[in-house]
Amino acid sequence: MAVAIKLSDILIEDAKPYAQAMHRSVPRQIEYWARLGKLAEENPDLPVHLLQDMLIGMEEVKAGYLSDYHFG
């Protein structure tokens, strides 16, 4: 469900170069930051790069990029 919210002009301007570099729209970039921030608050002992990898992994699962792991 999409909801319109008001964001500061500063946040929007800060997001523009990151969105451009990551090939995302500005709203998607801000959404990414929000999800990453939520994960960081929920997992304060984990490094940010690990949290980013978790987000990537969750998207890979949604996209069906799964394979069985065979031990040994």
mmCIF file of C-alpha atoms in Angstrom:
data_model
loop_
_atom_site.group_PDB
_atom_site.id
_atom_site.type_symbol
_atom_site.label_atom_id
_atom_site.label_comp_id
_atom_site.label_asym_id
_atom_site.label_seq_id
_atom_site.Cartn_x
_atom_site.Cartn_y
_atom_site.Cartn_z
ATOM 1 C CA MET A 1 0.000 0.000 0.000
ATOM 2 C CA ALA A 2 1.540 3.290 -1.079
ATOM 3 C CA VAL A 3 1.186 6.247 1.249
ATOM 4 C CA ALA A 4 2.184 9.831 0.532
ATOM 5 C CA ILE A 5 4.520 11.289 3.152
ATOM 6 C CA LYS A 6 6.342 14.585 3.475
ATOM 7 C CA LEU A 7 10.122 14.462 3.492
ATOM 8 C CA SER A 8 12.569 17.279 4.001
ATOM 9 C CA ASP A 9 14.129 18.873 0.962
ATOM 10 C CA ILE A 10 17.540 18.146 2.489
ATOM 11 C CA LEU A 11 16.865 14.389 2.612
ATOM 12 C CA ILE A 12 15.618 14.389 -0.967
ATOM 13 C CA GLU A 13 18.670 16.320 -2.186
ATOM 14 C CA ASP A 14 20.998 14.019 -0.223
ATOM 15 C CA ALA A 15 19.387 10.969 -1.841
ATOM 16 C CA LYS A 16 19.723 12.163 -5.441
ATOM 17 C CA PRO A 17 23.407 11.340 -6.058
ATOM 18 C CA TYR A 18 23.083 7.978 -4.297
ATOM 19 C CA ALA A 19 19.982 7.143 -6.314
ATOM 20 C CA GLN A 20 21.765 8.071 -9.526
ATOM 21 C CA ALA A 21 24.822 6.004 -8.665
ATOM 22 C CA MET A 22 22.775 2.963 -7.656
ATOM 23 C CA HIS A 23 20.327 3.241 -10.592
ATOM 24 C CA ARG A 24 17.361 3.771 -8.275
ATOM 25 C CA SER A 25 14.679 6.409 -8.155
ATOM 26 C CA VAL A 26 14.958 8.908 -5.297
ATOM 27 C CA PRO A 27 11.947 7.372 -3.479
ATOM 28 C CA ARG A 28 13.456 3.882 -3.840
ATOM 29 C CA GLN A 29 16.791 5.151 -2.498
ATOM 30 C CA ILE A 30 15.092 6.636 0.560
ATOM 31 C CA GLU A 31 13.122 3.409 1.029
ATOM 32 C CA TYR A 32 16.408 1.452 0.872
ATOM 33 C CA TRP A 33 17.935 3.716 3.527
ATOM 34 C CA ALA A 34 14.864 3.237 5.714
ATOM 35 C CA ARG A 35 15.030 -0.566 5.440
ATOM 36 C CA LEU A 36 18.773 -0.543 6.127
ATOM 37 C CA GLY A 37 18.273 1.755 9.109
ATOM 38 C CA LYS A 38 15.537 -0.502 10.483
ATOM 39 C CA LEU A 39 17.840 -3.523 10.186
ATOM 40 C CA ALA A 40 20.650 -1.576 11.884
ATOM 41 C CA GLU A 41 18.402 -0.703 14.832
ATOM 42 C CA GLU A 42 17.194 -4.292 15.123
ATOM 43 C CA ASN A 43 20.757 -5.684 14.872
ATOM 44 C CA PRO A 44 23.089 -3.132 16.487
ATOM 45 C CA ASP A 45 25.995 -5.578 16.746
ATOM 46 C CA LEU A 46 26.136 -6.379 13.026
ATOM 47 C CA PRO A 47 28.238 -4.348 10.572
ATOM 48 C CA VAL A 48 26.421 -2.387 7.883
ATOM 49 C CA HIS A 49 27.958 -4.390 5.021
ATOM 50 C CA LEU A 50 26.476 -7.575 6.509
ATOM 51 C CA LEU A 51 23.065 -5.912 6.751
ATOM 52 C CA GLN A 52 23.366 -4.840 3.106
ATOM 53 C CA ASP A 53 24.186 -8.423 2.157
ATOM 54 C CA MET A 54 21.098 -9.567 4.077
ATOM 55 C CA LEU A 55 18.924 -7.182 2.030
ATOM 56 C CA ILE A 56 20.462 -8.517 -1.178
ATOM 57 C CA GLY A 57 19.895 -12.079 -0.043
ATOM 58 C CA MET A 58 16.238 -11.403 0.720
ATOM 59 C CA GLU A 59 15.751 -9.957 -2.763
ATOM 60 C CA GLU A 60 17.513 -12.945 -4.327
ATOM 61 C CA VAL A 61 15.106 -15.288 -2.528
ATOM 62 C CA LYS A 62 12.136 -13.258 -3.801
ATOM 63 C CA ALA A 63 13.548 -13.505 -7.332
ATOM 64 C CA GLY A 64 13.911 -17.274 -7.042
ATOM 65 C CA TYR A 65 17.714 -17.381 -7.107
ATOM 66 C CA LEU A 66 17.960 -20.405 -4.835
ATOM 67 C CA SER A 67 20.028 -23.535 -4.990
ATOM 68 C CA ASP A 68 20.528 -26.447 -2.631
ATOM 69 C CA TYR A 69 23.667 -26.447 -0.543
ATOM 70 C CA HIS A 70 25.473 -29.738 -0.385
ATOM 71 C CA PHE A 71 27.820 -30.302 2.537
ATOM 72 C CA GLY A 72 31.219 -31.860 1.900
#
